[in-house]
CSV table of C-alpha atoms in Angstrom, one decimal:
chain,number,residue,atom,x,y,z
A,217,UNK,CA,-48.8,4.8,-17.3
A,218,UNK,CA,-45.0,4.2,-16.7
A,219,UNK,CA,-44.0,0.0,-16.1
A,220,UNK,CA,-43.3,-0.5,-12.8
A,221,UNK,CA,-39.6,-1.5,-12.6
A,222,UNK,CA,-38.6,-5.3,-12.2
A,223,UNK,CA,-37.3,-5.7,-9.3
A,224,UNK,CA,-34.0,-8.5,-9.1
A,225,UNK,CA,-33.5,-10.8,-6.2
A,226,UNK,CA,-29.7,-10.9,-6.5
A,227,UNK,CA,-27.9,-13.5,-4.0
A,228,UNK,CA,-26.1,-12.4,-1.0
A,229,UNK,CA,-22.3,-12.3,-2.0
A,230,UNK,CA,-20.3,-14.2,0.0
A,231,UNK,CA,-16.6,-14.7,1.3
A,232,UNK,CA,-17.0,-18.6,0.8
A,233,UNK,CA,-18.2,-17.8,-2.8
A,234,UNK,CA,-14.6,-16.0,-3.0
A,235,UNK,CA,-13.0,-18.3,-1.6
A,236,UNK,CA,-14.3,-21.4,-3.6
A,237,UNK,CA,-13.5,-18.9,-6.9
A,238,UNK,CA,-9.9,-18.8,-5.8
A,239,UNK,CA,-9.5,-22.7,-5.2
A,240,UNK,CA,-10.4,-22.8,-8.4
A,241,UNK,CA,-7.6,-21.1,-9.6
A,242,UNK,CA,-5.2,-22.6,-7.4
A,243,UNK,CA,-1.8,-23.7,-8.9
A,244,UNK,CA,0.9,-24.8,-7.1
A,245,UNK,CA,3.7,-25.1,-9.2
A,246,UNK,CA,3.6,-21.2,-9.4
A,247,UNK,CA,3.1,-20.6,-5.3
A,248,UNK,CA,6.4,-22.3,-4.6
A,249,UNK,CA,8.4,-19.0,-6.0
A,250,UNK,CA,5.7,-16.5,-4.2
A,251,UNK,CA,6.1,-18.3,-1.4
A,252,UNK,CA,10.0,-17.4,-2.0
A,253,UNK,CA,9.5,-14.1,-3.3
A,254,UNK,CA,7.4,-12.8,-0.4
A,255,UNK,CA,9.5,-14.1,2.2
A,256,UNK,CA,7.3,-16.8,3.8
A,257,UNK,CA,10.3,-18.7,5.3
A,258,UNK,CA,10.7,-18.8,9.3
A,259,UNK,CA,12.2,-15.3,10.5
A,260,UNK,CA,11.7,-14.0,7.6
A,261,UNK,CA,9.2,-10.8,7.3
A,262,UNK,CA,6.2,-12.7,6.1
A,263,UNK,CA,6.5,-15.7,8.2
A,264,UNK,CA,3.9,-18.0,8.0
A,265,UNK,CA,2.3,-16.6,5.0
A,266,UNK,CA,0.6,-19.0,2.6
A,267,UNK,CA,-0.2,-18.2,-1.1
A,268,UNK,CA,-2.1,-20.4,-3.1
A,269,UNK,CA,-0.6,-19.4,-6.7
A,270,UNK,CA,-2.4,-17.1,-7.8
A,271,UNK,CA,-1.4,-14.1,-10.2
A,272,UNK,CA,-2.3,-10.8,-9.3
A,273,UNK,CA,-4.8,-10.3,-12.3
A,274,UNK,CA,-6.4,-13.0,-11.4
A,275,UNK,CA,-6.5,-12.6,-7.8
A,276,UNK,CA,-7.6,-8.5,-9.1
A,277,UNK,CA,-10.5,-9.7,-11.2
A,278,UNK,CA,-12.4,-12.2,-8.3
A,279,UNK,CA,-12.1,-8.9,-6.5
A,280,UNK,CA,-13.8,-6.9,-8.7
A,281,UNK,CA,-16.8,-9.2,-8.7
A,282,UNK,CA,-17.4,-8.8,-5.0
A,283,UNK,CA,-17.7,-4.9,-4.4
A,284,UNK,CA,-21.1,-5.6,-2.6
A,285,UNK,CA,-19.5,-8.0,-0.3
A,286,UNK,CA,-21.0,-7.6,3.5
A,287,UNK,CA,-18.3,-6.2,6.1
A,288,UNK,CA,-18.6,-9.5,8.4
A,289,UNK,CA,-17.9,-11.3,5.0
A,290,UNK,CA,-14.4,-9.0,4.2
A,291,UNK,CA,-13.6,-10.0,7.9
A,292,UNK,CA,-13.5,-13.3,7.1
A,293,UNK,CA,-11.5,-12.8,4.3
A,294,UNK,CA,-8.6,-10.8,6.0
A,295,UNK,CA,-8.6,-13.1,8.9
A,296,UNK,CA,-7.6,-15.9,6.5
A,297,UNK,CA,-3.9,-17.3,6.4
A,298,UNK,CA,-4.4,-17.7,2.7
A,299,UNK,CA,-2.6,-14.4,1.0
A,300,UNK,CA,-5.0,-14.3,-2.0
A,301,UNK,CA,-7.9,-13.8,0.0
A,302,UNK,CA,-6.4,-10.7,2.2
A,303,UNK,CA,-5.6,-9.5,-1.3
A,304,UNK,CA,-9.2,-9.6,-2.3
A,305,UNK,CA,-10.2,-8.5,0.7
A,306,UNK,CA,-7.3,-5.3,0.1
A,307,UNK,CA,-8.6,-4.6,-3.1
A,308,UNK,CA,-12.2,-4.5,-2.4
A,309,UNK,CA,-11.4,-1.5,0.1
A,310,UNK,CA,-9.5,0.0,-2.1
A,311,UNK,CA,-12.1,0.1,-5.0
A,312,UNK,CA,-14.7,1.0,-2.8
A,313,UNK,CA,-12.8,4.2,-1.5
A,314,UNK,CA,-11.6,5.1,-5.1
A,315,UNK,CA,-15.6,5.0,-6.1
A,316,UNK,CA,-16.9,6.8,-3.2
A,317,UNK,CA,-19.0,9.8,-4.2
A,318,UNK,CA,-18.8,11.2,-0.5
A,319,UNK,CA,-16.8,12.1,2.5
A,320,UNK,CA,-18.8,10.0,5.5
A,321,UNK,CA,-18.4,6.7,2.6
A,322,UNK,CA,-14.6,7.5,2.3
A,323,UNK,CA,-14.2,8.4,6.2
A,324,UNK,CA,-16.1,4.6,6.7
A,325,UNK,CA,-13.5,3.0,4.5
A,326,UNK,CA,-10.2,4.5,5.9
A,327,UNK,CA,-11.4,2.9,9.4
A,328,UNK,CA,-11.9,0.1,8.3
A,329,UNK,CA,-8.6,0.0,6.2
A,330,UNK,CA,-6.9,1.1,9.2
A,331,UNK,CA,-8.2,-1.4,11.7
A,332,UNK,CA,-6.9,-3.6,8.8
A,333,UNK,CA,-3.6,-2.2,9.1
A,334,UNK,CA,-3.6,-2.2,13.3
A,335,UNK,CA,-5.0,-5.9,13.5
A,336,UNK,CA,-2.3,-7.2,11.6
A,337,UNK,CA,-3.9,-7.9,8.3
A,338,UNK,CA,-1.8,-6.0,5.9
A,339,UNK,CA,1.1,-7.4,6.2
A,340,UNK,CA,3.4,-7.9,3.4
A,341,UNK,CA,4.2,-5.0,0.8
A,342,UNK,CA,2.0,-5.9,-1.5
A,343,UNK,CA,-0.9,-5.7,-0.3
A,344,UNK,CA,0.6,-1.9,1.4
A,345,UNK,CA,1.1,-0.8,-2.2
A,346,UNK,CA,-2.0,-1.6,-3.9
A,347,UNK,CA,-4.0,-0.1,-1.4
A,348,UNK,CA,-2.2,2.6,1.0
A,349,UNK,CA,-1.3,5.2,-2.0
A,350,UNK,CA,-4.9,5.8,-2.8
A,351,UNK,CA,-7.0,5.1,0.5
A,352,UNK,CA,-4.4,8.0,1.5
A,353,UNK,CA,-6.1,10.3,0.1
A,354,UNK,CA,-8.6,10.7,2.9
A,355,UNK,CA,-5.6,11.8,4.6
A,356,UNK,CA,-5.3,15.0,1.8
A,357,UNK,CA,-9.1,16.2,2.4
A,358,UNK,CA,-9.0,15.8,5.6
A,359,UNK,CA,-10.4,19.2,7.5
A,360,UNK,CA,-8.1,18.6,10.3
A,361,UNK,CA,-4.7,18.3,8.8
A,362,UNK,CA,-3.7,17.8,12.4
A,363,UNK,CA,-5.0,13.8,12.4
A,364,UNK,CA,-3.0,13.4,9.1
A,365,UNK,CA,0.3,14.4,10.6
A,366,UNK,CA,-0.1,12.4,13.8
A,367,UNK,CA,-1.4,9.6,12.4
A,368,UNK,CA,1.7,9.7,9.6
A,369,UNK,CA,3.9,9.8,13.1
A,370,UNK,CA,2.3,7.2,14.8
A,371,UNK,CA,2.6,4.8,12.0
A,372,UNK,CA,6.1,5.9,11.1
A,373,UNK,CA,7.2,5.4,14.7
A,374,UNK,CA,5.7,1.9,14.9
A,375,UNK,CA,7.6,-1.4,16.1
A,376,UNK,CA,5.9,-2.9,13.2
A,377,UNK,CA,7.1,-2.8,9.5
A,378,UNK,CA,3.8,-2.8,7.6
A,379,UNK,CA,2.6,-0.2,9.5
A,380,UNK,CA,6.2,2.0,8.9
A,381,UNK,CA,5.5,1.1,5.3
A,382,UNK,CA,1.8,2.1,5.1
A,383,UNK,CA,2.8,5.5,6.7
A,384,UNK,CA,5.3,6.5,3.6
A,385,UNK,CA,3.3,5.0,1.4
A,386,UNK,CA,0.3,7.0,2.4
A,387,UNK,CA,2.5,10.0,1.4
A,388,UNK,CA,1.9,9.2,-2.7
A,389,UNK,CA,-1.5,10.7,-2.0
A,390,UNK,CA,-0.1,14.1,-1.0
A,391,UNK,CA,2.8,13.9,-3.6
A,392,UNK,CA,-0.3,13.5,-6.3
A,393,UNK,CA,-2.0,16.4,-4.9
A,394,UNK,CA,1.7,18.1,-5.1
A,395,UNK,CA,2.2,18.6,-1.2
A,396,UNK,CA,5.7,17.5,-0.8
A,397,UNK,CA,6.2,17.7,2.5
A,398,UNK,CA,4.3,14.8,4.5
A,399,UNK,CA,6.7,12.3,2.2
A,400,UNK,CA,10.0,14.4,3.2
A,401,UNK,CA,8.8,14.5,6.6
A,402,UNK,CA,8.5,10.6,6.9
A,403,UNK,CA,11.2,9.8,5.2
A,404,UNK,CA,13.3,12.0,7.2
A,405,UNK,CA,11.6,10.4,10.1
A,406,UNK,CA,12.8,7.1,8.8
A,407,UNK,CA,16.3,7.8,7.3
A,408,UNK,CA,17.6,5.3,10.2
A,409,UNK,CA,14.8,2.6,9.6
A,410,UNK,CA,17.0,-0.8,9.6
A,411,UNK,CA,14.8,-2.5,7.1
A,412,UNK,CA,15.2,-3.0,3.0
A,413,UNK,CA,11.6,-2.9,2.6
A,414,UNK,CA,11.3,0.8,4.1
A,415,UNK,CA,14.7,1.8,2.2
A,416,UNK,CA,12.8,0.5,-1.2
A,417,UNK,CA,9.6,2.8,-0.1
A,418,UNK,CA,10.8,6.2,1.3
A,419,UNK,CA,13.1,5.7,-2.5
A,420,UNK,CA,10.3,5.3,-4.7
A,421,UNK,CA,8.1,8.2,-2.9
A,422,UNK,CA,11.2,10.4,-3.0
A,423,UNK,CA,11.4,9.6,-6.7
A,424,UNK,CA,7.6,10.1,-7.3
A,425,UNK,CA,8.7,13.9,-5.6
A,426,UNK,CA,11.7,14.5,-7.5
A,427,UNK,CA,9.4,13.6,-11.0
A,428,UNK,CA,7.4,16.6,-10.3
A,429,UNK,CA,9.6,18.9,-8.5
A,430,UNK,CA,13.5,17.4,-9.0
A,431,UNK,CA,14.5,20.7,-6.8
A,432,UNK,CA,12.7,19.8,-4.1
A,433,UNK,CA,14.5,16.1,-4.5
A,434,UNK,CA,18.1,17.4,-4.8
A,435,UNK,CA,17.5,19.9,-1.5
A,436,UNK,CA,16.6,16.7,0.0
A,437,UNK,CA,19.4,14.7,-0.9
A,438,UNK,CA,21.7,17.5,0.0
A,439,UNK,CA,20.2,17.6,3.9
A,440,UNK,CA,20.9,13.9,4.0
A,441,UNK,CA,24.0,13.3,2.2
A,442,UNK,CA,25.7,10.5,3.7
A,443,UNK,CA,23.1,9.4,5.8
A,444,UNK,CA,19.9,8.2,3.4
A,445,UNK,CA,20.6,4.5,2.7
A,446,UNK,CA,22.3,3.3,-0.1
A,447,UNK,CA,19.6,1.5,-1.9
A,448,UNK,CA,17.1,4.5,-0.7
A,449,UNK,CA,19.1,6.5,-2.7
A,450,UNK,CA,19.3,4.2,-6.2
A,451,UNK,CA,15.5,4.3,-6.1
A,452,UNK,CA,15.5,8.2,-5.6
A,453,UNK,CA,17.9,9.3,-8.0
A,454,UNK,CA,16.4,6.9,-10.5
A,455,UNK,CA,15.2,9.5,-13.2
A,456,UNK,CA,18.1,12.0,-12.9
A,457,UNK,CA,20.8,11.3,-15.8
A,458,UNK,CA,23.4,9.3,-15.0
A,459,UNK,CA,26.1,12.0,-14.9
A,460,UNK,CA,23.8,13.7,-11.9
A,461,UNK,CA,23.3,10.0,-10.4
A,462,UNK,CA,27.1,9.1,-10.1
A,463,UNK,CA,27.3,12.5,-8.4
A,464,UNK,CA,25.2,12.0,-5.9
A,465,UNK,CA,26.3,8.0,-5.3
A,466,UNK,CA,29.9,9.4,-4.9
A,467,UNK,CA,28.6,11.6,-2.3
């Protein structure tokens, strides 16, 4: 006769329980240059931002301990003013959608990553890049390639930055599955974009493009010659040798 199995009473995880883990690790003397580095200062993009000091490892691993974390407890987390626990909150998602085993799971997780994105949660670049290049991929499986483009569009036509960002950064999904053309598209979309921070993005996915397909990269750079940004095109042109990269900065 086979044992019956012993069944665990594990406790409810909690956002306070995440919260009181990252108090814990609090330390100011290093949130004084984050708060600096992120741009925290009035009118600047992250205004009103608070970080609490912690390094992203750190901030990474409390994550990982709260995978089972209830949604009403992530909401709590990403309505917080406190960076560290939006990053949790970030990086939960994320994990979650890179472990999902099916389509309705991932489809759940995108939503609520995007209602994330709408309500004004991710909001600095960070917390766009650890999570927008794979939750993405929902994006590349998706039946309806249709909702992919427009919702690429919508975000890249935005008022608001993080949501511009999200949209090319989104693209590293296709460029992994190499389909080139959603991150050419964008970034054609935003060649005028006014802001550093999209610059630094539409670069490093146009890089990512040319590391797998550097023809598709210099066709690029030959439609927008003399248009992309300057520091757009430092990013892209990063892996070409120098010869080819003085060629194209001199043009």
């Amino acid at each position: 006769m086979a044992a019956k199995p012993i069944e665990i009473d594990l406790p409810q995880q909690t956002a306070e329980s995440l919260i009181a883990e990252v108090a814990e690790l609090a330390n100011p003397t290093h949130a004084q240059p984050l708060q600096r580095f992120f741009k925290t200062g009035p009118g600047q993009y992250a205004e009103g931002d608070i970080f609490l000091g912690l390094t992203v490892p750190q901030s990474r691993a409390i994550a990982m301990n709260y995978m089972n974390l209830p949604d009403r407890e992530m909401q709590l987390l990403f309505e917080s003013p406190i960076h560290e626990h939006r990053f949790a909150a970030t990086v939960i998602l994320t994990e979650r959608f890179r472990k999902a085993k099916d389509e309705l799971t991932k489809a759940a997780i995108f939503d609520q990553y995007l209602r994330a994105v709408y309500e004004g949660y991710i909001n600095n670049w960070d917390l766009v890049d650890v999570s927008a290049s794979v939750i993405g991929g929902f994006l590349v499986a998706a039946e309806d390639q249709r909702f992919g483009e427009n919702l690429l569009d919508e975000l890249a036509a935005s008022d608001n930055l993080w949501r511009r960002r999200v949209a090319i950064i989104f693209t590293f999904a296709f460029i992994r599955a190499n389909i080139f053309e959603p991150s050419l598209r964008i970034s054609r979309t935003l060649l005028a974009d006014k802001h550093d921070l999209i610059h630094k993005a539409c670069g490093w996915m146009l890089r990512e493009v040319g590391k797998r397909d550097p023809n598709v990269l210099r066709a690029f750079l030959e439609e927008t010659k003399g248009r992309m940004p300057r520091t757009e095109l430092r990013y892209a042109i990063e892996k070409f040798d120098e010869d080819e990269r003085q060629r194209w900065l001199k043009a």
